mmCIF file of C-alpha atoms in Angstrom:
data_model
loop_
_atom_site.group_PDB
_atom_site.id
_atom_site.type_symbol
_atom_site.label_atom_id
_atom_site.label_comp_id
_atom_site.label_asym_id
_atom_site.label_seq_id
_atom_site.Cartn_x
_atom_site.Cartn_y
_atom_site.Cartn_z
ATOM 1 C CA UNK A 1 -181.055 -80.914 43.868
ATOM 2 C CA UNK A 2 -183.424 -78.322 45.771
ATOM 3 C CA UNK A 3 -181.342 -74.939 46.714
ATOM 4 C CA UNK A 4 -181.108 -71.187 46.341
ATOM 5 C CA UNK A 5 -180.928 -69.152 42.618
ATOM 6 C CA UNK A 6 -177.527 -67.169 42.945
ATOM 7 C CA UNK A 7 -177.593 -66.553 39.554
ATOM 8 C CA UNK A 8 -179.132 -66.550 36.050
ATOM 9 C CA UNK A 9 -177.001 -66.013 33.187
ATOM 10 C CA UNK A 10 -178.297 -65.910 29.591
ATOM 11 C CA UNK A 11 -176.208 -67.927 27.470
ATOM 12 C CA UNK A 12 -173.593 -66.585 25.177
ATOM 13 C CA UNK A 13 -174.480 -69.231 21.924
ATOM 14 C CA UNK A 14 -178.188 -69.008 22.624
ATOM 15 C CA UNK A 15 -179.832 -65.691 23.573
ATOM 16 C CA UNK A 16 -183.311 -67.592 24.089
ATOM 17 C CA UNK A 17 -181.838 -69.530 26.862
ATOM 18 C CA UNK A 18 -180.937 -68.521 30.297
ATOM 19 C CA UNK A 19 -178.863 -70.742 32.741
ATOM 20 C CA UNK A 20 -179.739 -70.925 36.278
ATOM 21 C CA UNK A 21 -177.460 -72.014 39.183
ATOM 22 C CA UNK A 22 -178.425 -72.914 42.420
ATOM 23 C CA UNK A 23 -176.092 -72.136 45.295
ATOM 24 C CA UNK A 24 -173.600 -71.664 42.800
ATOM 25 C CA UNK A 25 -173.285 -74.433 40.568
ATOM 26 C CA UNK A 26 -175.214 -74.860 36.936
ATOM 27 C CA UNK A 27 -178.350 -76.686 37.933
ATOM 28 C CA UNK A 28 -180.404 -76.063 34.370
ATOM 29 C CA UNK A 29 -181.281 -73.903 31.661
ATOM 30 C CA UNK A 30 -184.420 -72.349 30.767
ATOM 31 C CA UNK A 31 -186.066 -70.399 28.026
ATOM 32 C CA UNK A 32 -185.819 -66.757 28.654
ATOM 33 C CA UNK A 33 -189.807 -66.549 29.130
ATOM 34 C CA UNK A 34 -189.229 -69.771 31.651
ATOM 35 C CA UNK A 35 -186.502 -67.253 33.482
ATOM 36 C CA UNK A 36 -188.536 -64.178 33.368
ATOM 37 C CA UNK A 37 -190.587 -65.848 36.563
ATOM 38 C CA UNK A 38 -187.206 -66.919 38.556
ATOM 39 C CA UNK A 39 -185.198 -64.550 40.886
ATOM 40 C CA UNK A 40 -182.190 -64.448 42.588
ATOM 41 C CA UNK A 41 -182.300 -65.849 46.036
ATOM 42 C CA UNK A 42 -185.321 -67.801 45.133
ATOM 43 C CA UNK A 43 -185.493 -71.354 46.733
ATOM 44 C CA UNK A 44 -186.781 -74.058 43.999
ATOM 45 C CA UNK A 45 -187.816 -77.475 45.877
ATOM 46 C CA UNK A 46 -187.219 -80.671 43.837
ATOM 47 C CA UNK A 47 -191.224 -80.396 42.302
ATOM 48 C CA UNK A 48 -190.114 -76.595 40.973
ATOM 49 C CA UNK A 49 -187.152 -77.653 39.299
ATOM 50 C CA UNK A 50 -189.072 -80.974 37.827
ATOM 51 C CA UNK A 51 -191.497 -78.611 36.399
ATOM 52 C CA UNK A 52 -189.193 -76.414 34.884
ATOM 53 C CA UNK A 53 -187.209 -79.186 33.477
ATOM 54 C CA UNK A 54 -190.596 -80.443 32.074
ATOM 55 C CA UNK A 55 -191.217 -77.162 30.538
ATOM 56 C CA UNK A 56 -188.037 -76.678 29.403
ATOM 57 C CA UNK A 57 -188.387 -80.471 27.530
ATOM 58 C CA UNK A 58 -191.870 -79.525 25.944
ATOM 59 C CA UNK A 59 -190.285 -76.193 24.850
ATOM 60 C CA UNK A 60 -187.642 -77.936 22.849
ATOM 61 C CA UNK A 61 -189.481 -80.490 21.554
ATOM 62 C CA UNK A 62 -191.535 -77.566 19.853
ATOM 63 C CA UNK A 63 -188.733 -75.868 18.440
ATOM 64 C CA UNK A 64 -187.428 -78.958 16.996
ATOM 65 C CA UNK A 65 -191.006 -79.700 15.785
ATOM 66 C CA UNK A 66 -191.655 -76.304 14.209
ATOM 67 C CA UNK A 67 -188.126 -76.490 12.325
ATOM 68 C CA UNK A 68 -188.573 -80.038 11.041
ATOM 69 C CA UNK A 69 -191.947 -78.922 9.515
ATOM 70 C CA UNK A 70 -189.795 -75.655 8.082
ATOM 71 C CA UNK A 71 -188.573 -78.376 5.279
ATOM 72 C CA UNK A 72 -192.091 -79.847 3.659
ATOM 73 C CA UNK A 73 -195.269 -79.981 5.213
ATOM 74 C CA UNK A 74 -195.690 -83.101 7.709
ATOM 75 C CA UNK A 75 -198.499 -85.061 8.463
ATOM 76 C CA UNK A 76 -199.633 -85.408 12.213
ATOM 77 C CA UNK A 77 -197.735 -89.118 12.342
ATOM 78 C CA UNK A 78 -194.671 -88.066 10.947
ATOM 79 C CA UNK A 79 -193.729 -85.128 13.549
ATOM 80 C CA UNK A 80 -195.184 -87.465 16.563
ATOM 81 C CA UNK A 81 -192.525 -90.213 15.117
ATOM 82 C CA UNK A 82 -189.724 -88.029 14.707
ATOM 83 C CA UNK A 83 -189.682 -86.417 17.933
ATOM 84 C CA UNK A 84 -190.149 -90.064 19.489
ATOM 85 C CA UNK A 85 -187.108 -90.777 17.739
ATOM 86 C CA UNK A 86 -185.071 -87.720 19.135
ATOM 87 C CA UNK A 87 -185.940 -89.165 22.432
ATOM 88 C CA UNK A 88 -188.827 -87.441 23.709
ATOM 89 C CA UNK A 89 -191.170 -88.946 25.508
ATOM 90 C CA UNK A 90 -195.323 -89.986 24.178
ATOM 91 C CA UNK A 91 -196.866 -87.578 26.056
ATOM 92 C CA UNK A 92 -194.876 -84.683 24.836
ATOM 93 C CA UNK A 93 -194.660 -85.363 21.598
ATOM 94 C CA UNK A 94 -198.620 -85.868 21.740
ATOM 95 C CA UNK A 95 -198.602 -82.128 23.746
ATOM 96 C CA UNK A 96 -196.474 -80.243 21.061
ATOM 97 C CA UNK A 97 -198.401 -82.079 18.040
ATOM 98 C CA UNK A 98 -201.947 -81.256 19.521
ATOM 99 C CA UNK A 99 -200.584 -77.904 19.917
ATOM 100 C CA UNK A 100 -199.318 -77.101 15.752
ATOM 101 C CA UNK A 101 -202.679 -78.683 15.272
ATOM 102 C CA UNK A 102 -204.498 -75.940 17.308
ATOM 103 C CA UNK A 103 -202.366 -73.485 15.876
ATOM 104 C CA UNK A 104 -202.838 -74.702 12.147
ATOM 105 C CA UNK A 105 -199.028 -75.433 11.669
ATOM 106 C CA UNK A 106 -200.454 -79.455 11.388
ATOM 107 C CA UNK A 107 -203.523 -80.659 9.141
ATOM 108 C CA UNK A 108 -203.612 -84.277 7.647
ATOM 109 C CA UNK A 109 -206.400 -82.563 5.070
ATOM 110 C CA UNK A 110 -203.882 -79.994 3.923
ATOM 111 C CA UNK A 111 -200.640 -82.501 4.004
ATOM 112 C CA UNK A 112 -202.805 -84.814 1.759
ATOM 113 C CA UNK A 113 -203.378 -82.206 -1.125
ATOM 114 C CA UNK A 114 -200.056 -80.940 -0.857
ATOM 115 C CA UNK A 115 -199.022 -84.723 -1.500
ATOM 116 C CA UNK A 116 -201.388 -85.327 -4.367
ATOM 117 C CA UNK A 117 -200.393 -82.133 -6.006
ATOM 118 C CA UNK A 118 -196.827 -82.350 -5.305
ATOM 119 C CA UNK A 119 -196.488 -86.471 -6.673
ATOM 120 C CA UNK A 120 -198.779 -85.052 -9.594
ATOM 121 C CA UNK A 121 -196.487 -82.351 -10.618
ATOM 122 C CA UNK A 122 -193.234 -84.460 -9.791
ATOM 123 C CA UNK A 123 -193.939 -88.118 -9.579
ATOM 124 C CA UNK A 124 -196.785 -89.037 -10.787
ATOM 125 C CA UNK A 125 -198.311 -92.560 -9.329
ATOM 126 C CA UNK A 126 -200.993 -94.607 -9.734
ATOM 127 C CA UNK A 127 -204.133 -94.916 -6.804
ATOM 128 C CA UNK A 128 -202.320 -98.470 -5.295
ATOM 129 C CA UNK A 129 -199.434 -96.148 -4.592
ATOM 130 C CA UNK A 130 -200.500 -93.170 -3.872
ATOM 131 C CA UNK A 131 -202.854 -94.815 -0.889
ATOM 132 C CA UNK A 132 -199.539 -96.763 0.286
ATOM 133 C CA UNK A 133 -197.937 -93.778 0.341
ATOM 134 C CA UNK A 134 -200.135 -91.937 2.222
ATOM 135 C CA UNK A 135 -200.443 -95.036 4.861
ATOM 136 C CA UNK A 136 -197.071 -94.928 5.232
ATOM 137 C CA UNK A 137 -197.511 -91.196 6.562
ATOM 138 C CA UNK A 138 -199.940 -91.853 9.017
ATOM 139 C CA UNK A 139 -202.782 -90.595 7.315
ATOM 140 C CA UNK A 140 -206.686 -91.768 8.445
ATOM 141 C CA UNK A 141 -208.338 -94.041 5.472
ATOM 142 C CA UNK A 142 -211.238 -91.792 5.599
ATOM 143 C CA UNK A 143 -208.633 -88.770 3.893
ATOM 144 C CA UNK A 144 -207.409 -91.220 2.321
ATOM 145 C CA UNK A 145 -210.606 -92.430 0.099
ATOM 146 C CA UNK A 146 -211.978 -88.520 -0.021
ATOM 147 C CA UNK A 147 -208.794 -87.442 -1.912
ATOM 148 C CA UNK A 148 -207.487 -90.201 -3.979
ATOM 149 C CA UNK A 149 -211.437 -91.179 -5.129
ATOM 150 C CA UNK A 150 -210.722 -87.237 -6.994
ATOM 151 C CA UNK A 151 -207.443 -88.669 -8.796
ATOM 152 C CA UNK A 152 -207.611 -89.247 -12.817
ATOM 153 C CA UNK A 153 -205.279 -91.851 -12.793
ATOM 154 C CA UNK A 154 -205.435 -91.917 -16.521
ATOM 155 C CA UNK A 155 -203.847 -88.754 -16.945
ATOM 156 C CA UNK A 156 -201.443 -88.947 -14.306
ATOM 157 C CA UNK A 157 -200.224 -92.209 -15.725
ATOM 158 C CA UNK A 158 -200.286 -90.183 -19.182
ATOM 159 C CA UNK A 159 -198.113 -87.451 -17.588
ATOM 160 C CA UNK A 160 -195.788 -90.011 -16.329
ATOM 161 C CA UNK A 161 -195.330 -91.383 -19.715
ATOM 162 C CA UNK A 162 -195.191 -88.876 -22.075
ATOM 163 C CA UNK A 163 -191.759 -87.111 -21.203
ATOM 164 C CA UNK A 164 -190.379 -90.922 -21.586
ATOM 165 C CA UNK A 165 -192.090 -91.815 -25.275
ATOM 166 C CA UNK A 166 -189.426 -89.657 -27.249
ATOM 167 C CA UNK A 167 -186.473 -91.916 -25.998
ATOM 168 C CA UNK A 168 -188.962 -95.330 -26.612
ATOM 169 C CA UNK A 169 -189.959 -94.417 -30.390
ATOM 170 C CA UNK A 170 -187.946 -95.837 -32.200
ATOM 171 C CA UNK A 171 -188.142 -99.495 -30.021
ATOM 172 C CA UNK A 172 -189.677 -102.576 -31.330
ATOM 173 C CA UNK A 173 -193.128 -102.764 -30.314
ATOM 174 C CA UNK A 174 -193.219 -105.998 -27.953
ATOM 175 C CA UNK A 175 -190.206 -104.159 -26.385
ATOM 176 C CA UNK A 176 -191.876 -100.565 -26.340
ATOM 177 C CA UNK A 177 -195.097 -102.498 -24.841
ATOM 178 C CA UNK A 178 -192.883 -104.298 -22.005
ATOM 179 C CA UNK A 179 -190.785 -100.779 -21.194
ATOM 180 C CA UNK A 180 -194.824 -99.078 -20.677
ATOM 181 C CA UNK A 181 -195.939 -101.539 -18.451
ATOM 182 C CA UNK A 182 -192.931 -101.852 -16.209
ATOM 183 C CA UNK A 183 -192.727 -98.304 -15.887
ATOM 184 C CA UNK A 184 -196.230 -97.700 -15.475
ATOM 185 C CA UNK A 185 -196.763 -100.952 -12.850
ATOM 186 C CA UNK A 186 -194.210 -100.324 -10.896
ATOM 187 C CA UNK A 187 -195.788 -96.764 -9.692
ATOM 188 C CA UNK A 188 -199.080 -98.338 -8.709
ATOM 189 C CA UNK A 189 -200.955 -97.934 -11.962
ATOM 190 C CA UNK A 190 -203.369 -100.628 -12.571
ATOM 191 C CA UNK A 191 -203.600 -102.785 -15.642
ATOM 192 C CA UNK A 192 -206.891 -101.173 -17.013
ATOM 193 C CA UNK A 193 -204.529 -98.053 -16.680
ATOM 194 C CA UNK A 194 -201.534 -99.467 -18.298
ATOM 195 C CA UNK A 195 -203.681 -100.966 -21.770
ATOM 196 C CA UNK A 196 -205.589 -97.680 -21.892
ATOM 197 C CA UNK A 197 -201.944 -95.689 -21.752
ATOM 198 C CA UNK A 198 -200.834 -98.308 -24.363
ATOM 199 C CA UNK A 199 -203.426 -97.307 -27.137
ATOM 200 C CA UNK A 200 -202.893 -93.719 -26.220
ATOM 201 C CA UNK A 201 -198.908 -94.030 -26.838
ATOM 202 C CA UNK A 202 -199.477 -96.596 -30.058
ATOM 203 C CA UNK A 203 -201.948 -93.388 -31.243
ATOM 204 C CA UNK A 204 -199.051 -90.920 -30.414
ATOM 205 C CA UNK A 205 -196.097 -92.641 -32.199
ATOM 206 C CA UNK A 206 -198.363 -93.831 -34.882
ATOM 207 C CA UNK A 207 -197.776 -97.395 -34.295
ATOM 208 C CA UNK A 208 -199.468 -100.085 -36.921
ATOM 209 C CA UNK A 209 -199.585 -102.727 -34.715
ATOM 210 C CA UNK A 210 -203.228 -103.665 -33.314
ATOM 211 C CA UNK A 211 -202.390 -105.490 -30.120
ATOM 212 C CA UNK A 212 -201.551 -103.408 -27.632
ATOM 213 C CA UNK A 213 -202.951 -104.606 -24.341
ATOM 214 C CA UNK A 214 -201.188 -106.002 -21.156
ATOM 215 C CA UNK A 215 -202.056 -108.813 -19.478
ATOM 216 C CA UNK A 216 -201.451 -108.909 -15.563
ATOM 217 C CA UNK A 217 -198.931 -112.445 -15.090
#
């Protein structure tokens, strides 16, 4: 593999990259910065060309990095598990996500408000699912407790309710009840949650019943 640069050629699809050859054949390709210290007639040993190939890996793995987090924010655990997943090994994916962290590109503290707000404005969910949720992501318990402990579940349940009650109105009661707590249980709200949005709705449509509360099965 060791041998003599004859040439270095930046490629026509991909300006950023540069492809070297050694004793004229392709041997590997570079990022331009990676090129800027090679020069024709240069000897690269096996370690050299190792090195560059690791660079060259680490410099990828970055680029994919940085455009994966151009979709959403990411928590730390999700960009570490989807460059595992394009094949990259542990310690670069650790490498590139310690270095968006150090470059504020990555923060768990910021990805968990931008969750809450975004599921809040969106989706609302209850605390059970917002904290499975944000498990799911990776996210340290210790975020976890600080944000969610700041949720009103009340109103978010309210929120998540309220664009639904004009299509429910005009339901039987025992129906209108069951409809409530299905929708409201199955996005983590709890059943304190679920008979406190119950009285709130019954207030809203003006509904004579008087029992109104849910009982967990």
């Amino acid at each position: 593999m060791a041998g003599t640069i004859t040439a270095l050629e930046i490629q026509k699809r991909n300006k950023e990259r540069v492809n070297v050859y050694l004793d004229n054949e392709f041997a590997l390709a570079v990022t331009v910065m990676a090129a800027a210290s090679l020069r024709k007639g240069q000897f690269l040993n096996d370690g050299a060309i190792n090195q560059l190939k690791a660079a060259d890996d680490r410099a990828k793995a970055y680029d994919r990095a940085v455009r994966f987090l151009g979709f959403r924010p990411r928590s730390q655990n999700e960009v570490e598990r989807y460059l595992q997943e394009k094949g990259y090994t542990p310690e670069v994916c650790v490498e590139v996500v310690n270095r968006l962290i150090e470059q504020k590109y990555l923060d768990d503290a910021e990805f968990v408000r931008f969750w809450l707000e975004n599921r809040e404005q969106f989706k609302p969910r209850g605390e059970r699912a917002l904290r499975y949720e944000l498990r799911q992501k990776g996210i340290a318990d210790s975020l976890i407790d600080a944000a969610v402990g700041e949720v009103n579940e009340s109103d978010l349940a309210w929120a998540a309710v309220e664009r639904k009650l004009y299509s429910w109105k005009n339901l039987p009661e025992p129906e209108l009840k069951k409809k409530l707590a299905g929708f409201l249980s199955r996005r983590g709200f709890n059943y304190e949650t679920v008979n406190e949005i119950m009285q709130r709705a019954k207030n809203s449509l003006n509904l004579s019943g008087t029992d109104t509360s849910f009982r967990e099965e």
